[in-house]
Coordinates of C-alpha atoms in Angstrom, one line a residue:
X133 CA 93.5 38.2 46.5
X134 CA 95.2 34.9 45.5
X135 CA 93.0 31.4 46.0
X136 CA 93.6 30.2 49.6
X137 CA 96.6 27.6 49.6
X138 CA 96.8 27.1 53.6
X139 CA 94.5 27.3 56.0
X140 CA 96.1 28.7 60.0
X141 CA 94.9 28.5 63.5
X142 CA 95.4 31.8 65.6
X143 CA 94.8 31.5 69.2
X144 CA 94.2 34.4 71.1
X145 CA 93.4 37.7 70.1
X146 CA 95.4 39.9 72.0
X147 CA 97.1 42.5 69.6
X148 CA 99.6 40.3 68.6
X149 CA 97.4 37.3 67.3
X150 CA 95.0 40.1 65.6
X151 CA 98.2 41.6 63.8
X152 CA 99.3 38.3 62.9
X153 CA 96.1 37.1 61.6
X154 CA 95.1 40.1 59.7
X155 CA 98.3 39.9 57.9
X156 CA 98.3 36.6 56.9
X157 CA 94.8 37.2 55.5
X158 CA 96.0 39.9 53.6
X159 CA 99.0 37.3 52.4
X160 CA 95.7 35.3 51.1
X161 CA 96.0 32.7 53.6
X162 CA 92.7 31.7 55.5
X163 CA 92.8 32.6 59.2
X164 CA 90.8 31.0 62.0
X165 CA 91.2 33.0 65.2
X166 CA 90.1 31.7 68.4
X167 CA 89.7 33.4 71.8
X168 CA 88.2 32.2 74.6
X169 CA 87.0 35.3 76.1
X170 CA 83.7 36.5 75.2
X171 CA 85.7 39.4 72.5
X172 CA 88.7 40.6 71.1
X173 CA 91.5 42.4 73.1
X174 CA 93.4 40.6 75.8
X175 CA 95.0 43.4 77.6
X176 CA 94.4 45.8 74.8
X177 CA 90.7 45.0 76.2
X178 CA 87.5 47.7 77.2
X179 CA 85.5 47.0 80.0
X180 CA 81.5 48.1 79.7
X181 CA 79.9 48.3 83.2
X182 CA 76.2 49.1 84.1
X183 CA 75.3 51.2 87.2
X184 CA 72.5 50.5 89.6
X185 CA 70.6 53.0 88.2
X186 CA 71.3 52.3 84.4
X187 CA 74.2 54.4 83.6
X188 CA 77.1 52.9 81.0
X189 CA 80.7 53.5 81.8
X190 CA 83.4 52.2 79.8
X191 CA 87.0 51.7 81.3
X192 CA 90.4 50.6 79.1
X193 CA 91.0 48.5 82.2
X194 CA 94.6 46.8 80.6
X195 CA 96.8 49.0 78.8
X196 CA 96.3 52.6 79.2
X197 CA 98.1 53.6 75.6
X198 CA 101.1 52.6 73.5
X199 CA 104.0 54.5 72.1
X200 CA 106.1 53.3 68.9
X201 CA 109.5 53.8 67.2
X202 CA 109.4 50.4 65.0
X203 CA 108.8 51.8 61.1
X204 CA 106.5 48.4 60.8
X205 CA 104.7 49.7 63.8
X206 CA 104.5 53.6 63.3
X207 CA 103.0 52.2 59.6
X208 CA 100.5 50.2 60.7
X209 CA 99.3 52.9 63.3
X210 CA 99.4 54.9 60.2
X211 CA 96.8 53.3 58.6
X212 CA 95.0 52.8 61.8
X213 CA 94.8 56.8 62.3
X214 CA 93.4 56.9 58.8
X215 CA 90.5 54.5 59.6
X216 CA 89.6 56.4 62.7
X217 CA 90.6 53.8 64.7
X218 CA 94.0 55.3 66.7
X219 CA 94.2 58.7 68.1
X220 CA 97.4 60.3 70.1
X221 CA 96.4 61.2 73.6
X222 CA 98.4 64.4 74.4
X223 CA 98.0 64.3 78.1
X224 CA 101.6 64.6 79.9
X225 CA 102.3 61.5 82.0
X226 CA 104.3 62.3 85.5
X227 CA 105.2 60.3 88.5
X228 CA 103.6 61.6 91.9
X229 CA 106.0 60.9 95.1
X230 CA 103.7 59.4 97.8
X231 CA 106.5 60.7 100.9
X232 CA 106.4 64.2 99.6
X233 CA 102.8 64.0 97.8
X234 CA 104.4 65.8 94.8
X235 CA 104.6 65.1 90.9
X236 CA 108.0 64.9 90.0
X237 CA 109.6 63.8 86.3
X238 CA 106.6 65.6 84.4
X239 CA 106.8 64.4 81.2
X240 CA 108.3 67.6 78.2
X241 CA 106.5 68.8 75.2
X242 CA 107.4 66.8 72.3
X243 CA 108.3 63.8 73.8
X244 CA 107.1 60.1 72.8
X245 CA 103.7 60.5 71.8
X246 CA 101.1 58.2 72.7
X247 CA 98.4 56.7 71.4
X248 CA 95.0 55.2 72.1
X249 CA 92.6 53.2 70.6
X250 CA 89.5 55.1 69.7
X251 CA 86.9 54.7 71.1
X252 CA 88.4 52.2 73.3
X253 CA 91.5 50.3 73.1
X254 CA 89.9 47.1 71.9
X255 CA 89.1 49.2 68.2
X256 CA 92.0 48.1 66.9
X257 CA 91.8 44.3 67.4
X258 CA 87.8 44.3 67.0
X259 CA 88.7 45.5 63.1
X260 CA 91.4 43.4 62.7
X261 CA 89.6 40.5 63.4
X262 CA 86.6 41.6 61.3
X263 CA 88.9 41.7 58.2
X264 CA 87.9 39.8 54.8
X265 CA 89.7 36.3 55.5
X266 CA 89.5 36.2 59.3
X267 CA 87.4 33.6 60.6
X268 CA 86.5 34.8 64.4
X269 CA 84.9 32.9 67.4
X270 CA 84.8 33.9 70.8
X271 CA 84.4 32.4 73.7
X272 CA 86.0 28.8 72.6
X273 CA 89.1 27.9 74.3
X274 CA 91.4 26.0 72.8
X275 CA 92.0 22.3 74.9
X276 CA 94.1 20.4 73.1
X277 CA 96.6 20.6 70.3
X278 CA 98.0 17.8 68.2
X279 CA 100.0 17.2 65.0
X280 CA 99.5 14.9 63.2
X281 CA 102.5 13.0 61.1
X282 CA 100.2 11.2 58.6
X283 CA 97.9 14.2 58.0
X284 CA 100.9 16.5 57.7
X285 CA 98.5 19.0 59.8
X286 CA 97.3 20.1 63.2
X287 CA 94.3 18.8 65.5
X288 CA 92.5 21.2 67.3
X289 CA 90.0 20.4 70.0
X290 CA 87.7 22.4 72.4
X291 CA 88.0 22.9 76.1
X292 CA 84.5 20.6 75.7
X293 CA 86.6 18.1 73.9
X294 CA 84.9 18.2 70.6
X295 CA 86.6 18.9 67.6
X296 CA 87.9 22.9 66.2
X297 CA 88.8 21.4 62.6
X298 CA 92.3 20.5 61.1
X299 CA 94.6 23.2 59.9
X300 CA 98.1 23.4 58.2
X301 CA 99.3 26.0 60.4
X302 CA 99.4 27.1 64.1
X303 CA 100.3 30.5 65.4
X304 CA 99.4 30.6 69.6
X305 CA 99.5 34.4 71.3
X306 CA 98.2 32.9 74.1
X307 CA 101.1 32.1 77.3
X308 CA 98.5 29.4 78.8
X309 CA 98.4 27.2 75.7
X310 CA 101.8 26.0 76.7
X311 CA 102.2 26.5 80.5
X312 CA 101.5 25.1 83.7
X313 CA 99.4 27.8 84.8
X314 CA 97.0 26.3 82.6
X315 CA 96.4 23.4 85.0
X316 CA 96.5 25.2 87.7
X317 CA 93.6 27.7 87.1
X318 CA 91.4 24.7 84.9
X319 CA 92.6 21.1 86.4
X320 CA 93.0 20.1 83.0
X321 CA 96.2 19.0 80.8
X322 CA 98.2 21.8 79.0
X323 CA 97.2 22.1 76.0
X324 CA 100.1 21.4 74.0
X325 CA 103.3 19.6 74.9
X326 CA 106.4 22.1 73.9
X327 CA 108.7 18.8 74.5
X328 CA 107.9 17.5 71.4
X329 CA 109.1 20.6 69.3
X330 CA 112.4 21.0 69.7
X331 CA 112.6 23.9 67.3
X332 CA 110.9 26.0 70.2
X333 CA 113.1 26.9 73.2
X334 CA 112.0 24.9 76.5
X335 CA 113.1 27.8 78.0
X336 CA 109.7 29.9 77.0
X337 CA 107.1 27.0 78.4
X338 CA 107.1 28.8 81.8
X339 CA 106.9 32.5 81.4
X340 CA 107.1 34.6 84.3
X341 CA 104.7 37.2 84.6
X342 CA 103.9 40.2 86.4
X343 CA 100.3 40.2 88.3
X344 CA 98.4 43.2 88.6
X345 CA 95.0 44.2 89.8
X346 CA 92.8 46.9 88.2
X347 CA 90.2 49.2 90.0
X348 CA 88.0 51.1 88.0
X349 CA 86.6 54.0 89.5
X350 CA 84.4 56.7 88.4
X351 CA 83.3 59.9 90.0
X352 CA 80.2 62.4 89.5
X353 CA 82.9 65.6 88.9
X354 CA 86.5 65.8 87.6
X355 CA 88.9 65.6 89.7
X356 CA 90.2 68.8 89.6
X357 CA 93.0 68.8 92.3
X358 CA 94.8 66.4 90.0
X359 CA 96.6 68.1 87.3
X360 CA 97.8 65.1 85.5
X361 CA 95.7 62.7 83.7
X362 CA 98.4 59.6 84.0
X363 CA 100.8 58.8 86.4
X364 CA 103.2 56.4 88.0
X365 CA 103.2 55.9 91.9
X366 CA 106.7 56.5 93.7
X367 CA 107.4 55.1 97.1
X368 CA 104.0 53.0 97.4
X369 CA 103.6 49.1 98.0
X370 CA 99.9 49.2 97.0
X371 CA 99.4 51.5 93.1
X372 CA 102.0 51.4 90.6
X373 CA 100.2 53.7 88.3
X374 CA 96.8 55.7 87.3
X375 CA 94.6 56.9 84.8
X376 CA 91.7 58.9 83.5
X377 CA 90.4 57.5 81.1
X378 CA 87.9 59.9 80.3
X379 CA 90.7 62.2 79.4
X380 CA 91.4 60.0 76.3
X381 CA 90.0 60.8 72.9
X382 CA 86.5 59.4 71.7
X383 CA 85.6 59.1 75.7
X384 CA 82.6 60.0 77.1
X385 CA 82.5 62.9 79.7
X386 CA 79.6 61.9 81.7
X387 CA 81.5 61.1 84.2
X388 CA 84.8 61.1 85.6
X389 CA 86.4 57.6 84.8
X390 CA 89.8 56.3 86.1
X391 CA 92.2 53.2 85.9
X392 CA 94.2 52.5 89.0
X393 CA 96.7 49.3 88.3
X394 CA 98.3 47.8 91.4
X395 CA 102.2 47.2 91.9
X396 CA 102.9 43.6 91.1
X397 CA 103.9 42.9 95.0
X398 CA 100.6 43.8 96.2
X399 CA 99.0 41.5 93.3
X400 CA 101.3 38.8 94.1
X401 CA 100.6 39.0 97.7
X402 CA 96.8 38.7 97.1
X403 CA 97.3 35.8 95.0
X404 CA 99.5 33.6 97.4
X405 CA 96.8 33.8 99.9
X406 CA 93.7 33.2 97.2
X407 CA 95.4 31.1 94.8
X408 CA 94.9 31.7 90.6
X409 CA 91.5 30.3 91.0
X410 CA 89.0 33.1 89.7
X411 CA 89.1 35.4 92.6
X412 CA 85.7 35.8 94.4
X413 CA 83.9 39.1 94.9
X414 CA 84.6 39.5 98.4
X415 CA 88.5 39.5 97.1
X416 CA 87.6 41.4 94.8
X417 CA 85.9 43.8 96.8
X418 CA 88.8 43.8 99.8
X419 CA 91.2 44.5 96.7
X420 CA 89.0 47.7 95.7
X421 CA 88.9 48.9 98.7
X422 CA 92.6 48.4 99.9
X423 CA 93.4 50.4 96.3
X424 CA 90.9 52.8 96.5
X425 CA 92.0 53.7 100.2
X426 CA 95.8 54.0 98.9
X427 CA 94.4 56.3 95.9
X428 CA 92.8 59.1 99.0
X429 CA 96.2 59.0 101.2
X430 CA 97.9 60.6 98.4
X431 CA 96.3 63.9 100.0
X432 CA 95.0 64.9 96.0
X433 CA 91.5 65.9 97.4
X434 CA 89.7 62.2 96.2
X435 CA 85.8 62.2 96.9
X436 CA 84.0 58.8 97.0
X437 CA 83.6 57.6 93.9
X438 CA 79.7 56.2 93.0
X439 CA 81.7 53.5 90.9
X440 CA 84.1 51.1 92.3
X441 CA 85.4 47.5 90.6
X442 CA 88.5 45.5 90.8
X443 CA 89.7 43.0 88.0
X444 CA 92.2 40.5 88.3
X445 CA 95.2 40.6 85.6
X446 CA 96.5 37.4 86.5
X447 CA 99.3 36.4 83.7
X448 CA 98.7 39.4 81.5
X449 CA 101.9 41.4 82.1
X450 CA 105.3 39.5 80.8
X451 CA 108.4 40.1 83.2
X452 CA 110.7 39.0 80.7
X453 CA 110.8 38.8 76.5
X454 CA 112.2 34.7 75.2
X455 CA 112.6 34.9 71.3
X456 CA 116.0 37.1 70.9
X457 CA 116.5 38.6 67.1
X458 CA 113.9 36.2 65.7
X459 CA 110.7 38.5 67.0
X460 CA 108.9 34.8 67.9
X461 CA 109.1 31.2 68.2
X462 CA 108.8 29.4 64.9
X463 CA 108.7 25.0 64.1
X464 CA 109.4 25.7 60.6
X465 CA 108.6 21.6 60.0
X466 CA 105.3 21.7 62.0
X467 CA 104.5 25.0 61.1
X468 CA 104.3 26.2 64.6
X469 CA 104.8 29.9 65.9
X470 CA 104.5 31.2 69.2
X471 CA 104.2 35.1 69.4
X472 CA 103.2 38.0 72.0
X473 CA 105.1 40.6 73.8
X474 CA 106.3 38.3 75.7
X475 CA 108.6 37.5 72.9
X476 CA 110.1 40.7 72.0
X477 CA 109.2 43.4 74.9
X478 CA 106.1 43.6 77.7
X479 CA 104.5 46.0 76.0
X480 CA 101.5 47.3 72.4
X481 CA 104.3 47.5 70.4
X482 CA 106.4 44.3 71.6
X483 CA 103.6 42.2 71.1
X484 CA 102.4 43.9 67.3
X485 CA 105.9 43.4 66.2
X486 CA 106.2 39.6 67.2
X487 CA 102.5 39.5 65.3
X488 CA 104.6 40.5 62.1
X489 CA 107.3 38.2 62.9
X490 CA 105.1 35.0 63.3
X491 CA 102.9 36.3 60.0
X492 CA 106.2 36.7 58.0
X493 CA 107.4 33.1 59.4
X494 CA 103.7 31.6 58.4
X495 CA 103.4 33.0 55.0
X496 CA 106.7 32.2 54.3
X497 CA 106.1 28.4 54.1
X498 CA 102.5 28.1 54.1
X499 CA 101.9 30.1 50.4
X500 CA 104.1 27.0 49.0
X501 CA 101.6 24.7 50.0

């Protein structure tokens, strides 16, 4: 590797801010990534849960798996499958009519194949950000951002208000560094004021975004009367889609473990009445069983299940992609880029490709130094 001529802020470590900051490390620029939750992921995350009596269960709780046609992304999955990190689920995926409580549209042999993280979704990102030239630290959110015209660099300050260091590049994966909902969920300023970069479209500072809730369930036997392992929910207000996730490769089989993600209408209609405040655990608990009860009318023979959890997805899911040709936002005088999938396309491969784009931006300018 080439000395280190730059060092570069990454906030968030969502797929797109690990893919961008492993690949600026690999460019031989030094990388300090920050995330604010307690590890790597974002929606790419694994949840661990403990039972009453002890037992682990494990629950990709965002995105259930990711398909890819990009070369730049089908490459990188390459390499991914070689590490053991990315398997192909071969499951079929369908969509089950709630009127007629049939599957209809079951997905053909040889279609898109999909893959998941092994053994959870969060693999990838975990080794990404473990890579030589990645600086990681979790759970520190990022409260203010400033550049600074005499320095010729950026400020970087803790939710706490103390200082994150000084760095000659910014990449942010992370919508609430730049958006109102920032405020509204902490009480405190945005973090950064897109006004004063008129290089980045004003257009992106408010993001609209699809809500969703998650209920993890798991059950002491397979369900047997369900023949598909990943569906989509026709003619119903409540689900939108489920999974098993003990289905997947690298899963345990212990038990019986599946995802159920609500439609965004139900989400949204939850949140107007509780606000984007933390929801409590009586929400939560209302929401699992509202989803839960939606989950049995479909007639597929559900038993109880001994584990039942809801999670909030406030922001997560993009309804709309703001960066065009370009992959992601880039200040090439402040040395600024904003990337995600909300950027190119709501989805894994949206957001891995923007992660390129921002790298590619970065590296660009920032190995002149």
């Amino acid at each position: 590797m080439t000395s280190v001529p730059a060092k570069v802020a990454v906030i968030g470590c969502g797929i797109s801010g690990a893919v961008c900051a492993s690949t600026l490390a690999k460019n031989g620029i030094s990388v300090t990534l920050f995330e604010s939750a307690r590890g790597p992921g974002g929606r790419m995350s694994q949840r661990r849960e403990t039972t009453e009596d002890g037992k682990e269960l494990h629950f990709d709780h965002g995105a259930p798996y990711f398909s890819a046609s990009n070369t730049d992304v089908l490459r990188l999955i390459s390499e991914w499958q070689s590490k053991g990190l990315v398997a192909e689920w071969k499951e079929k995926i369908a969509t089950f009519d709630c009127t007629s409580k049939q599957f209809l549209e079951i997905q053909e042999e040889g279609s898109d194949k999909k893959y998941v993280g092994v053994p959870g979704m969060n693999s990838i990102c975990k080794s990404l950000c473990q890579e030589p030239g990645v600086q990681s630290r979790f759970g520190v959110g990022v409260g203010k951002l400033e550049w600074l015209d005499n320095e010729d660099s950026w400020s970087l300050m803790g939710l706490n208000g103390k200082s994150l260091g000084y760095f000659k590049g910014v990449v942010t994966s992370d919508k609430s560094t730049f958006s109102q909902r920032f405020t509204n969920v902490t009480g405190k300023p945005v973090p950064i004021d897109m006004g004063k970069f008129p290089e980045i479209p004003l257009k992106m500072t408010e993001i609209p975004v699809n809500p969703c809730f998650a209920l993890m369930l798991a059950f002491e036997e397979p369900l047997t009367e369900i023949p598909i392992r990943g569906f989509s929910f026709k003619s119903s207000k409540v689900l939108h889609r489920a999974f098993c996730d003990s289905s997947k490769p690298g899963r345990s089989r212990n038990s019986e473990c599946w995802v159920l993600h609500s439609t965004p209408e139900y989400a949204q209609d939850v949140i107007s009445q509780t606000g984007l405040q933390k929801p409590s655990s009586a929400t939560l608990a209302k929401v699992a069983e509202e989803l839960f009860q939606e989950f049995q009318s479909t007639k597929l023979s559900i038993p109880q299940a001994f584990f039942k959890k809801a999670h909030r997805w406030g922001s997560a899911f993009p309804a709309t992609s703001v960066a065009g040709d370009e992959k992601c936002l880039w200040d090439a005088k402040k040395r600024l880029a904003v990337c995600g999938d909300f950027c190119v396309s709501p989805n894994v491969e949206g957001a891995i490709i923007s992660g390129l784009a921002a790298a590619a931006k970065c590296s660009e300018v920032l190995c002149r130094l």
